[in-house]
CSV table of C-alpha atoms and ligand atoms in Angstrom, one decimal:
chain,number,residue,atom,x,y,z
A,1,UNK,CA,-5.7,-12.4,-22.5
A,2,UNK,CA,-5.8,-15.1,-25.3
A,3,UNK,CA,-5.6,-12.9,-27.6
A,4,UNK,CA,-2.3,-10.6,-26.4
A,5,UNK,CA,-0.4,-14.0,-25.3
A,6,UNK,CA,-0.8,-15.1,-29.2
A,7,UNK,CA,0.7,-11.9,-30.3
A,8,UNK,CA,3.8,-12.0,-27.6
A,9,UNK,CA,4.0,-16.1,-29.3
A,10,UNK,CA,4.2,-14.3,-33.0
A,11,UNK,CA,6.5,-11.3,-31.6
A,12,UNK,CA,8.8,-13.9,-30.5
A,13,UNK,CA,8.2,-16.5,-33.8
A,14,UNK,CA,9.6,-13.6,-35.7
A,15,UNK,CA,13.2,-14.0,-33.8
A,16,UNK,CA,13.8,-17.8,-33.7
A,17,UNK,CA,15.8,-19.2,-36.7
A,18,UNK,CA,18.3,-21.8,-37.4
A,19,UNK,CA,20.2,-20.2,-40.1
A,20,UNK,CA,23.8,-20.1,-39.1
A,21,UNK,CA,23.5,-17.0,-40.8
A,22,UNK,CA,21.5,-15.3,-38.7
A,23,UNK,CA,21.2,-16.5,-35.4
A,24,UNK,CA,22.9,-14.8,-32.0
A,25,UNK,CA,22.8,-17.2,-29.3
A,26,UNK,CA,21.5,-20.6,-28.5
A,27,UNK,CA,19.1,-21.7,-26.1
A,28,UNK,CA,17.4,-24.9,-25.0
A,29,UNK,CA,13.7,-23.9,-24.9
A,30,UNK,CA,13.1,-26.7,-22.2
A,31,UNK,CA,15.3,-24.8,-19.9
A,32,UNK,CA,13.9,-21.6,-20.4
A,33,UNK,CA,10.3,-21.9,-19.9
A,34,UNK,CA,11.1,-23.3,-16.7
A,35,UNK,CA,12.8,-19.8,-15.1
A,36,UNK,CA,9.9,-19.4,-13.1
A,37,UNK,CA,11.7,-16.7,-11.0
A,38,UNK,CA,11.6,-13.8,-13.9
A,39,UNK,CA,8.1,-13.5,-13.8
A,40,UNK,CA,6.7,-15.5,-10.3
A,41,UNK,CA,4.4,-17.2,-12.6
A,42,UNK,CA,3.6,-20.8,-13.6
A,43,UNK,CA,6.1,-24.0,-13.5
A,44,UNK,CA,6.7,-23.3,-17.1
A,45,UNK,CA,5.6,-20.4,-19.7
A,46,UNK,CA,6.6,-19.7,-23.3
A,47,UNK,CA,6.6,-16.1,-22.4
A,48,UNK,CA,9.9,-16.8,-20.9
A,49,UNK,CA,11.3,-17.2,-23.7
A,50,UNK,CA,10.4,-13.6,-25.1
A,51,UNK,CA,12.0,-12.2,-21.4
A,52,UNK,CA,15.0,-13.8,-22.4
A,53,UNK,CA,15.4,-12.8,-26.0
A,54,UNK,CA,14.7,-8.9,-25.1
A,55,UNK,CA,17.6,-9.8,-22.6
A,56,UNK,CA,19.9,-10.8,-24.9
A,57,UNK,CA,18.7,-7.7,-27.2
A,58,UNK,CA,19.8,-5.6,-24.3
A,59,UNK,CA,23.0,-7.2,-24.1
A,60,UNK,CA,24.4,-6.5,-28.0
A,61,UNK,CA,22.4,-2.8,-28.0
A,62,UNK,CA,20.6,-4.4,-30.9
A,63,UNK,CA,17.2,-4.7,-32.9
A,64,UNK,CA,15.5,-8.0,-33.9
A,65,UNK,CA,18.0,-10.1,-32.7
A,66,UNK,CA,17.4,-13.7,-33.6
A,67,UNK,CA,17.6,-16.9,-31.2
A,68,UNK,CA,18.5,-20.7,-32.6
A,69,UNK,CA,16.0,-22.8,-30.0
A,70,UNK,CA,16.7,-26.7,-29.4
A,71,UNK,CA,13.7,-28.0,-28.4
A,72,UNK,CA,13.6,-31.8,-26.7
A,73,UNK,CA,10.7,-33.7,-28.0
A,74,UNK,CA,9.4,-34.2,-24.2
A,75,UNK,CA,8.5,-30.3,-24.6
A,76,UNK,CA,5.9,-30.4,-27.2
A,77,UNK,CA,3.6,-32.6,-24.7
A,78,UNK,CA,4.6,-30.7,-21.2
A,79,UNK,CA,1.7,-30.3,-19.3
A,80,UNK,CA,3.0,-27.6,-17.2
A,81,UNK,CA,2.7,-25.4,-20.4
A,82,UNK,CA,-0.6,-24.4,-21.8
A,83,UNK,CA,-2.4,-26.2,-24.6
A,84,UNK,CA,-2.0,-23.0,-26.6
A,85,UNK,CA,1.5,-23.0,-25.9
A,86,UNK,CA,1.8,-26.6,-26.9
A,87,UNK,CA,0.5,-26.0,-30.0
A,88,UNK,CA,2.6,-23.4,-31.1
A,89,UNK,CA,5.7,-25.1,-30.4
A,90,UNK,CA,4.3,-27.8,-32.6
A,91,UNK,CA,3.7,-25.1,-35.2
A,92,UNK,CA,7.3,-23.8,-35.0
A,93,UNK,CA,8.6,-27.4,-35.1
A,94,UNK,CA,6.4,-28.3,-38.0
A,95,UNK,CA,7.8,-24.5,-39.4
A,96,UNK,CA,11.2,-25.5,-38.7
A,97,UNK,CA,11.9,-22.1,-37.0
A,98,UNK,CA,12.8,-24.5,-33.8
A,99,UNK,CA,15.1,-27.7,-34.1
A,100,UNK,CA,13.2,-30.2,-32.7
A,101,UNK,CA,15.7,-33.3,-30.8
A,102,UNK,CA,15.0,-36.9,-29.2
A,103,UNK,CA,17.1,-35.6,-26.6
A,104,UNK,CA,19.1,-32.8,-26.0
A,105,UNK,CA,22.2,-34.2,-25.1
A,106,UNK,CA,24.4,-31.5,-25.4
A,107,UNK,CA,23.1,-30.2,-29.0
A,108,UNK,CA,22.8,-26.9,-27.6
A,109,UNK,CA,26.2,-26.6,-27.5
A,110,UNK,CA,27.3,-28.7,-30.6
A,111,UNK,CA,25.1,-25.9,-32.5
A,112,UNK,CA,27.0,-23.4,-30.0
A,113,UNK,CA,30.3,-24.9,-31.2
A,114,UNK,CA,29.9,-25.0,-34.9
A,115,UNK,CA,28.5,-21.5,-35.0
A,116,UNK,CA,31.0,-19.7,-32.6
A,117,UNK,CA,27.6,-18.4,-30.7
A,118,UNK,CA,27.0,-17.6,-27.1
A,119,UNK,CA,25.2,-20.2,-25.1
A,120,UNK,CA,21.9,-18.6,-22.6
A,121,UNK,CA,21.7,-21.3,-20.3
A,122,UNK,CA,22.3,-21.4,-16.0
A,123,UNK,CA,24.2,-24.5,-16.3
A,124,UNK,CA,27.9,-24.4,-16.0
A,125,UNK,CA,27.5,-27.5,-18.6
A,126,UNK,CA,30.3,-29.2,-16.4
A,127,UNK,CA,29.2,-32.5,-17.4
A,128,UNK,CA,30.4,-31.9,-21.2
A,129,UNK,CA,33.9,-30.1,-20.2
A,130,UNK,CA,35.5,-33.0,-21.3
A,131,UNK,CA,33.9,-32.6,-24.8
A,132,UNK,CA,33.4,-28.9,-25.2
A,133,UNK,CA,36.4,-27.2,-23.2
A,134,UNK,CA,35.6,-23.9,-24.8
A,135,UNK,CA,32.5,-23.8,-22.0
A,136,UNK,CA,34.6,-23.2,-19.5
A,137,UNK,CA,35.9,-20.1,-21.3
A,138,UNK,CA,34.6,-16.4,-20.7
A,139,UNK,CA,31.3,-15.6,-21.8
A,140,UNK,CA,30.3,-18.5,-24.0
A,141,UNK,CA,28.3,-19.1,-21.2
A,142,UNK,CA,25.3,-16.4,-20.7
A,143,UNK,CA,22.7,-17.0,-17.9
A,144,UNK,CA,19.4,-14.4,-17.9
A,145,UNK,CA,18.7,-13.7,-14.3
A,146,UNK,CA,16.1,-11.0,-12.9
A,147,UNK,CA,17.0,-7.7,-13.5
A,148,UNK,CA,15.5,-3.9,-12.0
A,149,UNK,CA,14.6,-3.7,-16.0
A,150,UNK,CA,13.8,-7.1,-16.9
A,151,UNK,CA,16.7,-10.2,-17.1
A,152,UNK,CA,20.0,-9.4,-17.8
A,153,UNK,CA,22.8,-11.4,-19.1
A,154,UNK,CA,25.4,-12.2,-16.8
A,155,UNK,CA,28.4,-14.5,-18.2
A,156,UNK,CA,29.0,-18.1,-16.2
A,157,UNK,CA,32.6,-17.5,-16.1
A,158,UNK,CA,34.4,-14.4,-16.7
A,159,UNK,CA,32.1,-10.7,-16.9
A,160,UNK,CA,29.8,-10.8,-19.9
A,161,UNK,CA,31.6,-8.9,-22.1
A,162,UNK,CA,29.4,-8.8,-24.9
A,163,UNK,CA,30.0,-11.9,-27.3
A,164,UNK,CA,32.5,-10.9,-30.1
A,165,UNK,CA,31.1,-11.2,-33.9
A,166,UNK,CA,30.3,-15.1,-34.3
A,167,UNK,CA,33.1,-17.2,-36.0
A,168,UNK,CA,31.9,-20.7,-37.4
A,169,UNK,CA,34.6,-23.2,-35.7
A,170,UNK,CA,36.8,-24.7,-37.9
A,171,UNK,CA,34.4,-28.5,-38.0
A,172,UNK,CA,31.4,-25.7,-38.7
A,173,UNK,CA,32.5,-24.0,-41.5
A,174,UNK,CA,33.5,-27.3,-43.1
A,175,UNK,CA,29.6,-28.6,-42.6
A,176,UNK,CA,28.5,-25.0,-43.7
A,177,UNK,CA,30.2,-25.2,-47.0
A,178,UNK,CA,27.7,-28.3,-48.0
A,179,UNK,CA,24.3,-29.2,-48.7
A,180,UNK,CA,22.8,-31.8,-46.4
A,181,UNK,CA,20.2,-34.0,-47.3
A,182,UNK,CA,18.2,-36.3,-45.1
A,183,UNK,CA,16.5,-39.8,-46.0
A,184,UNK,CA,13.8,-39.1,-43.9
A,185,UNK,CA,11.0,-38.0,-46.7
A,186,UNK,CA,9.3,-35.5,-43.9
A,187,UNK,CA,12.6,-33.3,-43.2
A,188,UNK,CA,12.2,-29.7,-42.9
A,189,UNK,CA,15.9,-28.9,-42.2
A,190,UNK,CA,17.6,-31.0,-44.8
A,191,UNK,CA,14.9,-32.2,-46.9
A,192,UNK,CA,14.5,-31.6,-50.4
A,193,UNK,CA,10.7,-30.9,-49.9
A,194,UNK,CA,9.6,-34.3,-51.5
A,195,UNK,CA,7.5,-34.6,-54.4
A,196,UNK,CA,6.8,-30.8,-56.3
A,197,UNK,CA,4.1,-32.3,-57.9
A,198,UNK,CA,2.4,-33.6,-55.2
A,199,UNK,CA,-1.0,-31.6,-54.3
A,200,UNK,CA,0.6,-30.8,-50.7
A,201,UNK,CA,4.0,-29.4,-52.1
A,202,UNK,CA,2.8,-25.7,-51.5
A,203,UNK,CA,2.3,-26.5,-47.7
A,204,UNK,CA,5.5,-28.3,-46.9
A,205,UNK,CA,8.3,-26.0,-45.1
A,206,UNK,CA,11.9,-26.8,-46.2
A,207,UNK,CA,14.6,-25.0,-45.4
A,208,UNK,CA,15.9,-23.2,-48.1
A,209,UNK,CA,20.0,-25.1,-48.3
A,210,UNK,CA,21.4,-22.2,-47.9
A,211,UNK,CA,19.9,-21.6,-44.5
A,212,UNK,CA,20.2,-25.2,-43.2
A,213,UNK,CA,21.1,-25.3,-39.9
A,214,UNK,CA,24.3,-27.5,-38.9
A,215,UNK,CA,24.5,-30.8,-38.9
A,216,UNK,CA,24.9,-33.0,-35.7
A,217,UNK,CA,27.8,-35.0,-35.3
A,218,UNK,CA,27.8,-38.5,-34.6
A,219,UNK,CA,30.9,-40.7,-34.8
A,220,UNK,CA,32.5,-38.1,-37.1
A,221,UNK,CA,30.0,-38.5,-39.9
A,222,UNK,CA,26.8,-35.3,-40.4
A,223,UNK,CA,23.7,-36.7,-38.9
A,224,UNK,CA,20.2,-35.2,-39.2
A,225,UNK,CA,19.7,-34.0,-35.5
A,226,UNK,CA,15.9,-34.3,-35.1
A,227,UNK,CA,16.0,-38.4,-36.8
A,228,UNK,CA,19.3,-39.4,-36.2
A,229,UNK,CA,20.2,-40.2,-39.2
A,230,UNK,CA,23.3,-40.4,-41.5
A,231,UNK,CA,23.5,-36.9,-44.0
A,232,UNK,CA,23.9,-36.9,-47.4
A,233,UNK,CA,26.2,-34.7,-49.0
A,234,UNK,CA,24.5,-33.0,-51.7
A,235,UNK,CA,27.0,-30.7,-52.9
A,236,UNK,CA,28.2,-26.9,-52.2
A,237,UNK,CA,26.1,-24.6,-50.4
A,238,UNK,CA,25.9,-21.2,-51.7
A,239,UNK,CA,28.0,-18.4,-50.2
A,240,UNK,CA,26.5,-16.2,-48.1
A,241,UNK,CA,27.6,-12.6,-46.8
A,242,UNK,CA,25.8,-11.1,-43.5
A,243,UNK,CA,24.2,-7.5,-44.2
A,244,UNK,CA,23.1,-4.9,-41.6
A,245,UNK,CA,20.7,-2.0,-42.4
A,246,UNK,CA,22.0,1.0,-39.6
A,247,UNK,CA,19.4,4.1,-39.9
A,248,UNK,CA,20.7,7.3,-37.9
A,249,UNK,CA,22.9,5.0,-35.8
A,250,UNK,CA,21.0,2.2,-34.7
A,251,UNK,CA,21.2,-1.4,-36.9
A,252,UNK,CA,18.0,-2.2,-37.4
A,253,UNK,CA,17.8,-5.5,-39.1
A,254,UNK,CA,20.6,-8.2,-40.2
A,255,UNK,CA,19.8,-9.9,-43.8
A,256,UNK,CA,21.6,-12.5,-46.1
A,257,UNK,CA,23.0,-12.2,-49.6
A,258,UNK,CA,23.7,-15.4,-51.3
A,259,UNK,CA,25.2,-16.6,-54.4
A,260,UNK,CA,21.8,-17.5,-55.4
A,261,UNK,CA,19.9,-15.0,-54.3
A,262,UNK,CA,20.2,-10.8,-54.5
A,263,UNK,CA,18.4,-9.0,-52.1
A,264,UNK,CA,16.7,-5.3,-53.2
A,265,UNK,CA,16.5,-2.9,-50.4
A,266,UNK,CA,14.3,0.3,-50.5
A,267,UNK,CA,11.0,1.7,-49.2
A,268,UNK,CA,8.5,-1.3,-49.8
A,269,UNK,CA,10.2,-3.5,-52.4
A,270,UNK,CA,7.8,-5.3,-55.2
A,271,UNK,CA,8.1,-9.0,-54.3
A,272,UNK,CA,10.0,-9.2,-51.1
A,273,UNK,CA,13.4,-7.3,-50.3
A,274,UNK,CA,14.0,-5.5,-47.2
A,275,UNK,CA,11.5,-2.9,-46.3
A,276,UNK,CA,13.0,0.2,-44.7
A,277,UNK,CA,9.7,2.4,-44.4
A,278,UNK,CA,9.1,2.0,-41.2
A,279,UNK,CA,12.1,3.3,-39.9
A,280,UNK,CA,12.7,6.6,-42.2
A,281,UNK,CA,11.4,10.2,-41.6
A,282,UNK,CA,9.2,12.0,-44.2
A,283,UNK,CA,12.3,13.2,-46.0
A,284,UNK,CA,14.1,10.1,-46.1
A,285,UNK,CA,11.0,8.3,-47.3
A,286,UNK,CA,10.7,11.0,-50.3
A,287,UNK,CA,14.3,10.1,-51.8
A,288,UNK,CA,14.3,6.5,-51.5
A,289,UNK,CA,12.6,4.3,-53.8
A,290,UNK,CA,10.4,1.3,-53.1
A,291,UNK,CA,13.3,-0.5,-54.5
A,292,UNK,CA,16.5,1.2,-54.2
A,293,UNK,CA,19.5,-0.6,-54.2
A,294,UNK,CA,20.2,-4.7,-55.0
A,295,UNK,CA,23.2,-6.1,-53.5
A,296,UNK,CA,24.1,-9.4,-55.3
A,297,UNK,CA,27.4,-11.7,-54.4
A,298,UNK,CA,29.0,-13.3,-57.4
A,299,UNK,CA,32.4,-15.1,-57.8
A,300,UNK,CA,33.1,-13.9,-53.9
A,301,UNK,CA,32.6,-10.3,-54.5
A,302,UNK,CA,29.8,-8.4,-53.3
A,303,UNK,CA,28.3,-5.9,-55.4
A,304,UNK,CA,25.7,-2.9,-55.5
A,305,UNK,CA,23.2,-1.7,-58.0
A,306,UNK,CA,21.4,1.2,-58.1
A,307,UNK,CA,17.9,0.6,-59.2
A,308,UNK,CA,16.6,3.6,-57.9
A,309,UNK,CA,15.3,7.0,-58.9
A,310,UNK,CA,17.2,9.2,-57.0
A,311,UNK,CA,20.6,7.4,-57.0
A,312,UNK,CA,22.8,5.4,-54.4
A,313,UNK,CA,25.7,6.7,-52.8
A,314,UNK,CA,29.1,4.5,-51.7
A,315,UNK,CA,31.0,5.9,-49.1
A,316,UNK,CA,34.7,3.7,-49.6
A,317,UNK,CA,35.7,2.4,-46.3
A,318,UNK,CA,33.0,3.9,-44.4
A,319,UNK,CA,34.1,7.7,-45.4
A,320,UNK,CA,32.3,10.4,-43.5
A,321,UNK,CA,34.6,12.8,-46.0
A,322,UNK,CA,31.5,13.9,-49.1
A,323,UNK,CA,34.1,14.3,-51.2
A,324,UNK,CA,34.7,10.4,-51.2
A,325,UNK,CA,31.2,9.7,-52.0
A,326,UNK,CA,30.5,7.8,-54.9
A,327,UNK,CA,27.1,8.2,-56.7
A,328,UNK,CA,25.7,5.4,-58.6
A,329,UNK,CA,23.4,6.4,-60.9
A,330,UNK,CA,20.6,4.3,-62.3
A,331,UNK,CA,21.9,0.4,-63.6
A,332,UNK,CA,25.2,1.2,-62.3
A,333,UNK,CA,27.1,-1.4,-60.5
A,334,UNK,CA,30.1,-1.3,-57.7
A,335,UNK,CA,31.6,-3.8,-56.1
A,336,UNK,CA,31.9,-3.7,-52.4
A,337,UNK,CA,35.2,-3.6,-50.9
A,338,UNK,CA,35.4,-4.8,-47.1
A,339,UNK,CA,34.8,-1.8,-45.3
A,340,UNK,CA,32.7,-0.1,-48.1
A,341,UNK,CA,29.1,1.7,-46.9
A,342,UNK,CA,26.5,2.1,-49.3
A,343,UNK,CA,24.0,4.9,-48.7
A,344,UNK,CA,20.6,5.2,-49.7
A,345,UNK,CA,19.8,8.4,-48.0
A,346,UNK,CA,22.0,10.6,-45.6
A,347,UNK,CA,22.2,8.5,-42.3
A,348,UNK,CA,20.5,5.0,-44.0
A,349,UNK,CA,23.3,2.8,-44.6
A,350,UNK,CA,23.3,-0.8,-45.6
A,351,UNK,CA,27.3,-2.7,-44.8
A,352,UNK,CA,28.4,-5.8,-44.2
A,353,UNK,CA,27.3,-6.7,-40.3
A,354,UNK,CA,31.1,-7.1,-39.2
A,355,UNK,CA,31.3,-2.9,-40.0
A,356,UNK,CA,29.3,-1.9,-36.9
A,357,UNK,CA,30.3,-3.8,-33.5
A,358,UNK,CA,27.2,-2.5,-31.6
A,359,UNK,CA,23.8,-2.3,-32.6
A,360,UNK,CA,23.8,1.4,-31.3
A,361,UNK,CA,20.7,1.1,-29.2
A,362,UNK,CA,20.1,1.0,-25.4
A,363,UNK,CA,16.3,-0.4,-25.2
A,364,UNK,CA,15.7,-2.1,-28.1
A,365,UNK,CA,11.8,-3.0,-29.2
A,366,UNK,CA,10.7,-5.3,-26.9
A,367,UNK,CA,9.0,-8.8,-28.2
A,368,UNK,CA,6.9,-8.3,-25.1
A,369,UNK,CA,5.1,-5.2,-25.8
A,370,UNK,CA,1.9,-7.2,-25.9
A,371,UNK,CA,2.2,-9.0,-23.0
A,372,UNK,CA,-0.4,-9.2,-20.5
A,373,UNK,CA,0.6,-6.9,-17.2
A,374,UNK,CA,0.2,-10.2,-15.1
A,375,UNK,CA,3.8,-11.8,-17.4
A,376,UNK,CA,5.9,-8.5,-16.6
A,377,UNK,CA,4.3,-7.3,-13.4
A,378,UNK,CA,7.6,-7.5,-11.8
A,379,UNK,CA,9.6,-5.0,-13.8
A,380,UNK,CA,6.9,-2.8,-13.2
A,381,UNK,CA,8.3,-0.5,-10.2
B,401,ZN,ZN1,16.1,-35.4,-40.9
């Protein structure tokens, strides 16, 4: 049983992140493993959290939807969770897939704030009203609550209407224009990784800047959350421009373009990319290469480039019309107008992640498909 509750721990490792990019909702980890009601089991379990996060996947009809975790120190030696579990959370703290905090406060919804993200809590976070109005508005608020197939989201105020396409606030996108450095020489989120030519180098994680998550606010001035103290500002941070990959419908995956840093998607790309493979028929996996098609973002526009054998179609504003279709043929470049779909094969489409307001699927993968029978036993009828 070891064994499967690792792989449900990795399953769910692969959705936590703290790039503002990326992430779909906030949660306070310390909150979650405590909902002892979804599975009738211990005082606290990690599994919890994979219950909720299928939850939320539910909720936007997506795939591999990420969740930003706050985690209070006081978690990482709970002895209602299980020395395994304890040393995972340390792993993902010392991995910076988790924010790690003294104390919560009310960081979950600072991070909530500045992203323009949906909170999963069962609080009514009353005590911060005065703060954080915006909590008493609908459906910032989510709370997972036992469901006939597994927990469901049901909004705190208002009906749940699934959360409209984040926005930064206007404080966030000011901190998410910047670089951040910390003092503190051990800093995963806003460190500069220390010393490359120290003989550790390769096994410090840093968080890439254009990923760091946002800063915490104290007295006006960017503070590092997990040591509390003062940010440096160390200059722009790259743009950025959300992608989704939609195959036959159903958005499969969300990735990043930067300024400094294209992204090839295709088959299996040489050196990293996104890998569609998985997800394509026979036919589809025929026509599109291992690398296929780079997007890149320069000066504010986003552009594509066919690197592929078979060629890369553009279908302007999302036209289903053929005649519209544009065919890049091999080295040829386009940029990207707002609406503007590029197609690798008929049906596999890569866009910008505003383009598609659902993620077109009704039962996405669960994280929990290794769980032991004991952890889901009750939506089991
Ligand atoms: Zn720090």
């Amino acid at each position: 049983m070891r064994f499967e509750v690792s792989k449900v721990l990795d399953a769910i490792e692969a959705r936590l992140t703290t790039d503002p990019a990326l992430a779909r909702a906030v949660v306070d980890l310390s909150e979650i493993v405590r909902y002892a009601d979804l599975d009738g089991g211990r005082p606290a379990s990690m599994l919890r959290l994979g219950l909720v996060i299928d939850a939320l996947g539910r909720h936007v009809s997506e795939e591999n939807v990420p969740v930003y975790a706050v985690v209070p120190r006081g978690l990482l030696s709970d002895a209602d969770l299980t020395s395994n579990e304890r040393m995972v959370v340390r792993r993902w703290a010392d991995d910076g897939v988790v924010e790690v905090v003294p104390q919560l406060d009310d960081r979950v919804l600072e991070v909530a704030e500045l992203l323009g993200l949906p909170v999963l809590t069962r609080t009514r976070a009353e005590q911060f009203r005065d703060r954080r109005p915006w909590v008493e508005e609908p459906g910032r608020l989510l709370a997972a609550v036992p469901g006939a197939g597994g927990p469901v989201l049901v909004a705190r105020i208002g009906r749940g209407e699934v959360p409209a396409v984040a926005e930064p606030s206007p404080m966030g996108a000011k901190l998410l224009a910047r670089v951040w450095s910390c003092p503190e020489a051990n800093c995963n989120a806003y460190g500069s990784g220390g010393d490359p030519d120290s003989p550790f180098a390769d096994m410090r994680k840093t968080t890439a800047p254009v990923a760091q998550p946002p800063p915490s606010l104290r007295s006006g001035a960017p503070t590092c959350p997990r040591h509390g103290t003062r940010l440096r500002d160390a200059g722009p941070r790259p743009a950025v421009e959300v992608l989704s990959v939609r195959i036959d419908g159903v958005v499969r995956q969300r990735f990043v373009v930067s300024t400094d840093k294209p992204v090839v998607v295709g088959r299996a790309p040489e050196g990293g990319g996104v890998m569609l493979g998985q997800w394509l028929t026979d036919d589809a996996r025929k026509w599109i290469s291992r690398g296929h098609v780079r997007l890149a973002l320069n000066g504010g526009e986003l552009t594509a480039q066919d690197v592929s054998t078979n060629g890369t179609g553009i279908r302007p504003g999302g036209s289903v019309d053929d005649d519209d279709r544009i065919t890049l043929n091999r080295d040829e470049t386009r940029i990207l107008a707002a609406n503007d779909v590029v197609e690798l094969y008929a049906g596999v489409n890569v866009g910008r992640a505003k383009l598609w307001a659902t993620g077109g699927v009704t039962q996405p993968s669960s994280v929990m498909a290794e769980a032991p029978t004991m952890a889901i036993r009750k939506f089991e009828r």
